[in-house]
Short mmCIF file of C-alpha atoms in Angstrom, two decimals:
data_model
loop_
_atom_site.label_atom_id
_atom_site.label_comp_id
_atom_site.label_asym_id
_atom_site.label_seq_id
_atom_site.Cartn_x
_atom_site.Cartn_y
_atom_site.Cartn_z
CA UNK A 166 0.00 0.00 0.00
CA UNK A 167 1.39 3.39 -0.99
CA UNK A 168 1.40 5.86 1.85
CA UNK A 169 0.40 9.49 1.07
CA UNK A 170 3.34 11.82 0.80
CA UNK A 171 3.94 14.25 3.63
CA UNK A 172 5.99 16.54 1.39
CA UNK A 173 4.82 20.15 1.32
CA UNK A 174 4.45 21.43 -2.20
CA UNK A 175 5.26 25.11 -2.53
CA UNK A 176 6.59 27.67 -4.94
CA UNK A 177 9.38 30.00 -3.90
CA UNK A 178 8.13 32.89 -1.82
CA UNK A 179 7.71 35.98 -4.02
CA UNK A 180 9.48 39.25 -3.30
CA UNK A 181 6.22 41.20 -3.93
CA UNK A 182 8.12 44.11 -5.49
CA UNK A 183 4.90 45.51 -6.97
CA UNK A 184 3.46 45.90 -3.48
CA UNK A 185 6.25 48.34 -2.69
CA UNK A 186 5.28 50.46 -5.70
CA UNK A 187 1.59 50.26 -4.73
CA UNK A 188 2.34 51.50 -1.19
CA UNK A 189 4.31 54.41 -2.61
CA UNK A 190 1.56 55.24 -5.13
CA UNK A 191 -1.18 55.18 -2.50
CA UNK A 192 0.93 57.45 -0.30
CA UNK A 193 1.17 59.97 -3.14
CA UNK A 194 -2.59 59.88 -3.73
CA UNK A 195 -3.32 60.25 -0.02
CA UNK A 196 -0.99 63.23 0.12
CA UNK A 197 -3.00 64.93 -2.61
CA UNK A 198 -6.21 64.16 -0.68
CA UNK A 199 -4.84 65.81 2.46
CA UNK A 200 -3.84 68.92 0.53
CA UNK A 201 -7.17 69.28 -1.31
CA UNK A 202 -9.57 67.53 1.02
CA UNK A 203 -12.33 70.10 1.10
CA UNK A 204 -13.90 72.83 -1.00
CA UNK A 205 -15.89 75.94 -0.15
CA UNK A 206 -19.63 75.97 0.51
CA UNK A 207 -20.86 79.29 -0.88
CA UNK A 208 -24.06 80.96 0.31
CA UNK A 209 -25.11 83.65 -2.20
CA UNK A 210 -27.90 86.06 -1.25
CA UNK A 211 -30.88 86.32 -3.61
CA UNK A 212 -33.39 89.09 -2.66
CA UNK A 213 -36.39 87.11 -3.88
CA UNK A 214 -35.63 84.04 -1.77
CA UNK A 215 -35.70 85.42 1.76
CA UNK A 216 -36.96 82.21 3.39
CA UNK A 217 -34.96 79.77 1.27
CA UNK A 218 -31.20 79.48 1.74
CA UNK A 219 -29.16 78.43 -1.29
CA UNK A 220 -25.78 76.77 -0.90
CA UNK A 221 -23.28 75.99 -3.66
CA UNK A 222 -20.56 73.40 -3.06
CA UNK A 223 -17.70 74.80 -5.16
CA UNK A 224 -15.89 71.78 -6.59
CA UNK A 225 -14.11 73.96 -9.16
CA UNK A 226 -11.44 74.80 -6.55
CA UNK A 227 -9.85 71.34 -6.70
CA UNK A 228 -6.31 71.27 -8.18
CA UNK A 229 -7.71 70.04 -11.50
CA UNK A 230 -10.66 72.42 -11.45
CA UNK A 231 -13.69 70.17 -11.17
CA UNK A 232 -15.80 67.74 -9.18
CA UNK A 233 -14.10 64.92 -11.11
CA UNK A 234 -10.91 65.37 -9.06
CA UNK A 235 -12.49 63.29 -6.29
CA UNK A 236 -13.68 60.64 -8.74
CA UNK A 237 -10.35 60.35 -10.55
CA UNK A 238 -8.49 59.78 -7.30
CA UNK A 239 -11.02 57.15 -6.22
CA UNK A 240 -10.90 55.32 -9.57
CA UNK A 241 -7.10 55.10 -9.52
CA UNK A 242 -7.03 54.01 -5.87
CA UNK A 243 -9.64 51.38 -6.76
CA UNK A 244 -7.46 50.11 -9.61
CA UNK A 245 -4.31 49.96 -7.49
CA UNK A 246 -5.99 48.27 -4.52
CA UNK A 247 -7.54 45.66 -6.83
CA UNK A 248 -4.18 44.94 -8.44
CA UNK A 249 -5.24 46.23 -11.85
CA UNK A 250 -2.78 49.14 -11.90
CA UNK A 251 0.91 48.30 -11.55
CA UNK A 252 4.10 50.23 -12.11
CA UNK A 253 4.16 51.31 -15.76
CA UNK A 254 0.49 50.45 -16.47
CA UNK A 255 -1.08 52.61 -19.18
CA UNK A 256 -4.28 54.20 -17.89
CA UNK A 257 -7.14 54.64 -20.38
CA UNK A 258 -10.43 56.46 -19.90
CA UNK A 259 -13.57 57.27 -21.88
CA UNK A 260 -14.35 60.86 -20.99
CA UNK A 261 -15.83 64.08 -22.36
CA UNK A 262 -13.12 66.02 -20.60
CA UNK A 263 -13.12 66.81 -16.88
CA UNK A 264 -12.59 63.28 -15.59
CA UNK A 265 -9.77 62.81 -18.08
CA UNK A 266 -8.13 66.08 -16.99
CA UNK A 267 -8.10 64.89 -13.37
CA UNK A 268 -6.91 61.40 -14.27
CA UNK A 269 -4.09 62.84 -16.38
CA UNK A 270 -3.03 64.86 -13.34
CA UNK A 271 -2.87 61.78 -11.12
CA UNK A 272 -1.21 59.69 -13.83
CA UNK A 273 1.59 62.27 -13.99
CA UNK A 274 2.00 62.17 -10.19
CA UNK A 275 2.37 58.37 -10.39
CA UNK A 276 4.54 58.39 -13.53
CA UNK A 277 2.00 56.40 -15.57
CA UNK A 278 1.04 56.86 -19.25
CA UNK A 279 -2.50 58.14 -19.80
CA UNK A 280 -4.79 58.10 -22.86
CA UNK A 281 -8.19 59.81 -22.96
CA UNK A 282 -10.84 58.71 -25.45
CA UNK A 283 -13.33 61.50 -26.16
CA UNK A 284 -15.70 62.96 -28.77
CA UNK A 285 -14.21 65.42 -31.24
CA UNK A 286 -16.57 68.08 -29.88
CA UNK A 287 -14.83 68.22 -26.49
CA UNK A 288 -13.82 71.77 -25.56
CA UNK A 289 -10.29 72.77 -26.65
CA UNK A 290 -9.50 73.98 -23.13
CA UNK A 291 -10.06 70.49 -21.70
CA UNK A 292 -7.98 68.87 -24.44
CA UNK A 293 -5.15 71.31 -23.76
CA UNK A 294 -5.32 70.61 -20.01
CA UNK A 295 -5.02 66.85 -20.60
CA UNK A 296 -1.98 67.37 -22.80
CA UNK A 297 -0.44 69.79 -20.29
CA UNK A 298 -0.54 67.03 -17.67
CA UNK A 299 1.22 64.67 -20.08
CA UNK A 300 -1.82 62.76 -21.32
CA UNK A 301 -2.72 61.83 -24.89
CA UNK A 302 -6.12 62.24 -26.57
CA UNK A 303 -7.83 59.79 -28.92
CA UNK A 304 -10.92 61.21 -30.66
CA UNK A 305 -14.10 59.51 -31.84
CA UNK A 306 -16.99 60.94 -33.86
CA UNK A 307 -19.84 60.21 -31.43
CA UNK A 308 -20.13 59.95 -27.66
CA UNK A 309 -21.49 56.39 -27.87
CA UNK A 310 -18.21 55.24 -29.49
CA UNK A 311 -15.98 56.04 -26.52
CA UNK A 312 -16.57 52.80 -24.62
CA UNK A 313 -15.41 50.33 -27.25
CA UNK A 314 -12.50 52.52 -28.34
CA UNK A 315 -11.23 52.88 -24.76
CA UNK A 316 -11.41 49.14 -24.11
CA UNK A 317 -9.63 48.40 -27.39
CA UNK A 318 -6.78 50.80 -26.57
CA UNK A 319 -6.44 49.30 -23.08
CA UNK A 320 -6.24 45.81 -24.60
CA UNK A 321 -3.66 46.87 -27.19
CA UNK A 322 -1.44 48.59 -24.62
CA UNK A 323 -1.95 45.91 -21.95
CA UNK A 324 -3.21 48.80 -19.87
CA UNK A 325 -6.15 49.41 -17.54
CA UNK A 326 -9.46 50.91 -18.65
CA UNK A 327 -10.54 52.99 -15.63
CA UNK A 328 -14.16 52.95 -16.89
CA UNK A 329 -15.72 55.76 -14.87
CA UNK A 330 -19.19 54.90 -16.18
CA UNK A 331 -19.11 51.47 -14.57
CA UNK A 332 -16.85 52.04 -11.57
CA UNK A 333 -17.83 55.50 -10.32
CA UNK A 334 -20.43 54.26 -7.85
CA UNK A 335 -18.32 51.38 -6.54
CA UNK A 336 -14.93 53.11 -6.35
CA UNK A 337 -16.20 55.92 -4.08
CA UNK A 338 -16.59 55.21 -0.37
CA UNK A 339 -20.18 56.41 0.05
CA UNK A 340 -20.22 55.97 3.85
CA UNK A 341 -17.68 58.74 4.35
CA UNK A 342 -13.92 59.12 3.84
CA UNK A 343 -14.48 62.78 2.90
CA UNK A 344 -16.68 62.09 -0.11
CA UNK A 345 -18.61 65.07 -1.40
CA UNK A 346 -21.78 64.14 0.50
CA UNK A 347 -20.02 63.89 3.85
CA UNK A 348 -18.30 67.21 3.17
CA UNK A 349 -21.58 68.97 2.33
CA UNK A 350 -23.40 67.83 5.45
CA UNK A 351 -20.42 68.54 7.72
CA UNK A 352 -20.23 72.10 6.41
CA UNK A 353 -23.99 72.54 6.83
CA UNK A 354 -24.01 71.51 10.51
CA UNK A 355 -23.91 75.05 11.98
CA UNK A 356 -26.16 76.69 9.37
CA UNK A 357 -29.68 77.93 10.30
CA UNK A 358 -31.25 75.04 8.35
CA UNK A 359 -28.54 72.38 8.64
CA UNK A 360 -30.50 69.57 6.99
CA UNK A 361 -31.26 70.59 3.38
CA UNK A 362 -34.72 70.00 2.01
CA UNK A 363 -33.12 68.89 -1.25
CA UNK A 364 -29.69 68.28 -2.73
CA UNK A 365 -29.63 68.76 -6.52
CA UNK A 366 -27.10 66.97 -8.72
CA UNK A 367 -26.90 66.37 -12.46
CA UNK A 368 -25.85 62.96 -13.77
CA UNK A 369 -22.88 62.09 -15.95
CA UNK A 370 -21.63 58.73 -14.74
CA UNK A 371 -24.30 58.73 -12.04
CA UNK A 372 -21.60 58.10 -9.45
CA UNK A 373 -21.96 61.37 -7.53
CA UNK A 374 -25.74 61.09 -7.28
CA UNK A 375 -25.31 57.47 -6.12
CA UNK A 376 -22.86 58.59 -3.42
CA UNK A 377 -25.12 61.41 -2.23
CA UNK A 378 -28.26 59.26 -2.27
CA UNK A 379 -26.61 56.42 -0.36
CA UNK A 380 -25.06 58.76 2.19
CA UNK A 381 -28.43 60.41 2.89
CA UNK A 382 -29.94 57.01 3.61
CA UNK A 383 -26.92 55.81 5.60
CA UNK A 384 -27.17 58.86 7.87
CA UNK A 385 -30.99 58.57 8.13
CA UNK A 386 -31.43 62.15 6.93
CA UNK A 387 -34.71 63.68 5.78
CA UNK A 388 -32.97 65.38 2.83
CA UNK A 389 -34.19 64.32 -0.60
CA UNK A 390 -32.12 63.97 -3.77
CA UNK A 391 -33.20 65.45 -7.10
CA UNK A 392 -31.18 64.52 -10.18
CA UNK A 393 -31.21 66.85 -13.18
CA UNK A 394 -30.92 65.42 -16.68
CA UNK A 395 -30.45 67.18 -20.03
CA UNK A 396 -31.55 66.87 -23.64
CA UNK A 397 -30.23 63.91 -25.69
CA UNK A 398 -29.76 61.86 -22.52
CA UNK A 399 -31.59 58.68 -21.55
CA UNK A 400 -31.30 58.91 -17.75
CA UNK A 401 -34.63 60.69 -17.21
CA UNK A 402 -36.59 58.35 -19.48
CA UNK A 403 -34.99 55.33 -17.81
CA UNK A 404 -35.86 56.65 -14.35
CA UNK A 405 -39.46 57.19 -15.41
CA UNK A 406 -39.90 53.88 -17.24
CA UNK A 407 -37.54 51.58 -15.35
CA UNK A 408 -35.97 50.50 -18.66
CA UNK A 409 -32.16 50.33 -18.37
CA UNK A 410 -31.71 49.27 -22.01
CA UNK A 411 -32.56 52.69 -23.46
CA UNK A 412 -30.04 54.19 -25.89
CA UNK A 413 -29.78 57.35 -27.97
CA UNK A 414 -27.83 58.10 -31.12
CA UNK A 415 -27.36 61.71 -30.04
CA UNK A 416 -24.84 63.17 -27.63
CA UNK A 417 -25.44 65.66 -24.82
CA UNK A 418 -24.61 69.27 -25.60
CA UNK A 419 -23.90 69.96 -21.91
CA UNK A 420 -20.40 68.57 -21.41
CA UNK A 421 -19.87 66.18 -18.52
CA UNK A 422 -23.51 65.22 -17.98
CA UNK A 423 -26.18 63.31 -19.89
CA UNK A 424 -25.40 60.01 -21.58
CA UNK A 425 -26.57 58.09 -24.69
CA UNK A 426 -27.01 54.92 -22.61
CA UNK A 427 -27.97 54.09 -19.03
CA UNK A 428 -24.60 53.83 -17.32
CA UNK A 429 -24.00 51.04 -14.77
CA UNK A 430 -23.18 53.67 -12.10
CA UNK A 431 -26.59 55.33 -12.45
CA UNK A 432 -28.69 54.12 -9.50
CA UNK A 433 -32.32 55.28 -9.80
CA UNK A 434 -33.24 53.54 -6.53
CA UNK A 435 -31.44 56.19 -4.44
CA UNK A 436 -33.05 59.12 -6.30
CA UNK A 437 -36.20 60.81 -4.97
CA UNK A 438 -37.04 62.93 -8.02
CA UNK A 439 -35.73 63.77 -11.49
CA UNK A 440 -36.15 66.69 -13.89
CA UNK A 441 -35.12 67.11 -17.51
CA UNK A 442 -33.77 70.63 -18.05
CA UNK A 443 -33.73 72.22 -21.54
CA UNK A 444 -30.20 72.95 -22.74
CA UNK A 445 -31.04 76.62 -23.28
CA UNK A 446 -32.20 76.83 -19.66
CA UNK A 447 -28.94 75.23 -18.47
CA UNK A 448 -26.82 77.73 -20.37
CA UNK A 449 -28.98 80.67 -19.31
CA UNK A 450 -28.68 79.60 -15.68
CA UNK A 451 -24.92 79.31 -16.18
CA UNK A 452 -24.82 82.98 -17.26
CA UNK A 453 -27.13 84.19 -14.49
CA UNK A 454 -25.28 82.36 -11.72
CA UNK A 455 -21.88 83.45 -13.04
CA UNK A 456 -23.02 87.06 -12.91
CA UNK A 457 -24.40 86.68 -9.38
CA UNK A 458 -21.34 85.02 -7.80
CA UNK A 459 -18.73 86.95 -9.83
CA UNK A 460 -17.06 83.91 -11.37
CA UNK A 461 -17.76 81.88 -14.48
CA UNK A 462 -19.22 78.39 -14.04
CA UNK A 463 -19.72 75.61 -16.57
CA UNK A 464 -22.84 74.33 -18.30
CA UNK A 465 -23.48 71.41 -15.94
CA UNK A 466 -23.55 73.86 -13.03
CA UNK A 467 -26.18 75.78 -14.96
CA UNK A 468 -28.24 72.59 -15.19
CA UNK A 469 -27.93 72.11 -11.43
CA UNK A 470 -28.86 75.71 -10.67
CA UNK A 471 -31.91 75.83 -12.96
CA UNK A 472 -33.23 72.61 -11.41
CA UNK A 473 -32.65 74.05 -7.94
CA UNK A 474 -34.61 77.18 -8.91
CA UNK A 475 -37.53 75.01 -10.05
CA UNK A 476 -37.57 73.36 -6.61
CA UNK A 477 -37.23 76.72 -4.83
CA UNK A 478 -40.18 78.08 -6.84
CA UNK A 479 -42.34 75.16 -5.76
CA UNK A 480 -41.30 75.65 -2.13
CA UNK A 481 -42.34 79.32 -2.37
CA UNK A 482 -45.71 78.38 -3.84
CA UNK A 483 -46.23 76.02 -0.91
CA UNK A 484 -44.94 78.66 1.56
CA UNK A 485 -42.21 76.34 2.78
CA UNK A 486 -38.86 77.42 4.22
CA UNK A 487 -35.53 75.64 4.31
CA UNK A 488 -32.22 75.17 2.57
CA UNK A 489 -31.21 73.78 -0.82
CA UNK A 490 -27.75 72.61 -1.92
CA UNK A 491 -26.24 72.02 -5.32
CA UNK A 492 -22.75 71.81 -6.82
CA UNK A 493 -20.51 74.03 -8.89
CA UNK A 494 -19.06 71.24 -11.02
CA UNK A 495 -16.33 73.15 -12.83
CA UNK A 496 -15.17 76.57 -13.98
CA UNK A 497 -16.48 78.36 -17.02
CA UNK A 498 -12.89 78.99 -18.13
CA UNK A 499 -13.04 75.65 -19.94
CA UNK A 500 -15.87 76.80 -22.21
CA UNK A 501 -14.75 80.14 -23.64
CA UNK A 502 -14.83 78.73 -27.17
CA UNK A 503 -18.32 77.27 -26.77
CA UNK A 504 -20.82 78.26 -24.06
CA UNK A 505 -19.32 81.73 -23.58
CA UNK A 506 -18.92 82.34 -27.31
CA UNK A 507 -21.82 84.32 -28.84
CA UNK A 508 -21.09 83.01 -32.34
CA UNK A 509 -21.15 79.40 -31.12
CA UNK A 510 -24.47 79.94 -29.35
CA UNK A 511 -25.96 81.49 -32.48
CA UNK A 512 -24.69 78.66 -34.67
CA UNK A 513 -26.31 76.11 -32.36
CA UNK A 514 -29.59 78.02 -32.34
CA UNK A 515 -29.72 78.70 -28.60
CA UNK A 516 -32.04 81.49 -27.44
CA UNK A 517 -31.13 82.14 -23.83
CA UNK A 518 -32.78 85.49 -23.10
CA UNK A 519 -36.24 84.19 -22.08
CA UNK A 520 -34.64 81.94 -19.46
CA UNK A 521 -32.21 84.65 -18.34
CA UNK A 522 -35.13 87.04 -17.78
CA UNK A 523 -37.12 84.34 -15.99
CA UNK A 524 -34.28 83.52 -13.58
CA UNK A 525 -33.32 87.12 -12.82
CA UNK A 526 -36.95 87.96 -12.07
CA UNK A 527 -37.23 84.96 -9.77
CA UNK A 528 -34.01 85.63 -7.87
CA UNK A 529 -34.89 89.32 -7.43
CA UNK A 530 -38.63 89.11 -6.72
CA UNK A 531 -39.47 85.47 -5.99
CA UNK A 532 -41.86 85.30 -8.96
CA UNK A 533 -41.24 82.33 -11.23
CA UNK A 534 -42.78 82.55 -14.70
CA UNK A 535 -43.59 78.98 -15.69
CA UNK A 536 -44.58 79.58 -19.33
CA UNK A 537 -41.87 80.87 -21.66
CA UNK A 538 -41.94 81.73 -25.34
CA UNK A 539 -38.59 81.08 -26.97
#
């Protein structure tokens, strides 16, 4: 009878050299987080909204100028901690601009190659920022082509596709760790109405709205979440119908938000209400808010602000008081060739004045004209 062998079968113990690089990389990312951990919460005064306090979380003050700074750091940490990103790994992203700018910044810090896949219509300022941080840009004709192109480039370079549209909601620690929701509510604690009636957020990946919605539930807060969508985006229709297979052959004209498909990171179950905002209203609100706070904001911030004004108008009609919070997603400096260019607006057929007049009247007098003739 043959006795079983008592020999221990083993490979040589590895030196785990890549773990040393990972520890160093995470230390660099954590250092950036400590230096740029929080952003200002602005409280502008609008004469027509005496009983409603408006707060703007200014994410444009991050080192890379947008809300996506937080997301980019989280996505790269997620890739390193999962073992997907190693020393020398090429990072690839599908992005209309701001996320790619932030990822290029972090890639340079870590000494990693970075390639952004984006529509040709992306603003020149964002393209230049990506290149300035050492990244490369690969252009496609339509926004729905970015996914396949990004995956193909990652495969060809043996790199890692960061895939913000899938990983945004899972890479961010929604319970805390200084995510944007935790920061908002911590800054609101000593305000007259510390628990906002509503937080308003537009959807690009859906990751930020997922983080805010989860955090509200985790903290058992009475705050509700309203997500603003835009034209040529399927998020609103999916929320209303429950159909996650919806697609569109058109791209959003408001950079950074709105998608031609229902992204995996979009979680309708944590959303309390949605609105679809006309693009002209978004851009008009961008102009009005920029004038009121003495700094230029981007188009997605205009979407947020117009949606917030719709909610504030309903609160006034119901004689309700309280606070509302939304985000300044990025600076208007990135859109001088488009949204802040009169010739571009005319070429696209935008007529902003009716919405500009509507918003100024509301902010000054509290009267919101619901029927507009464009």
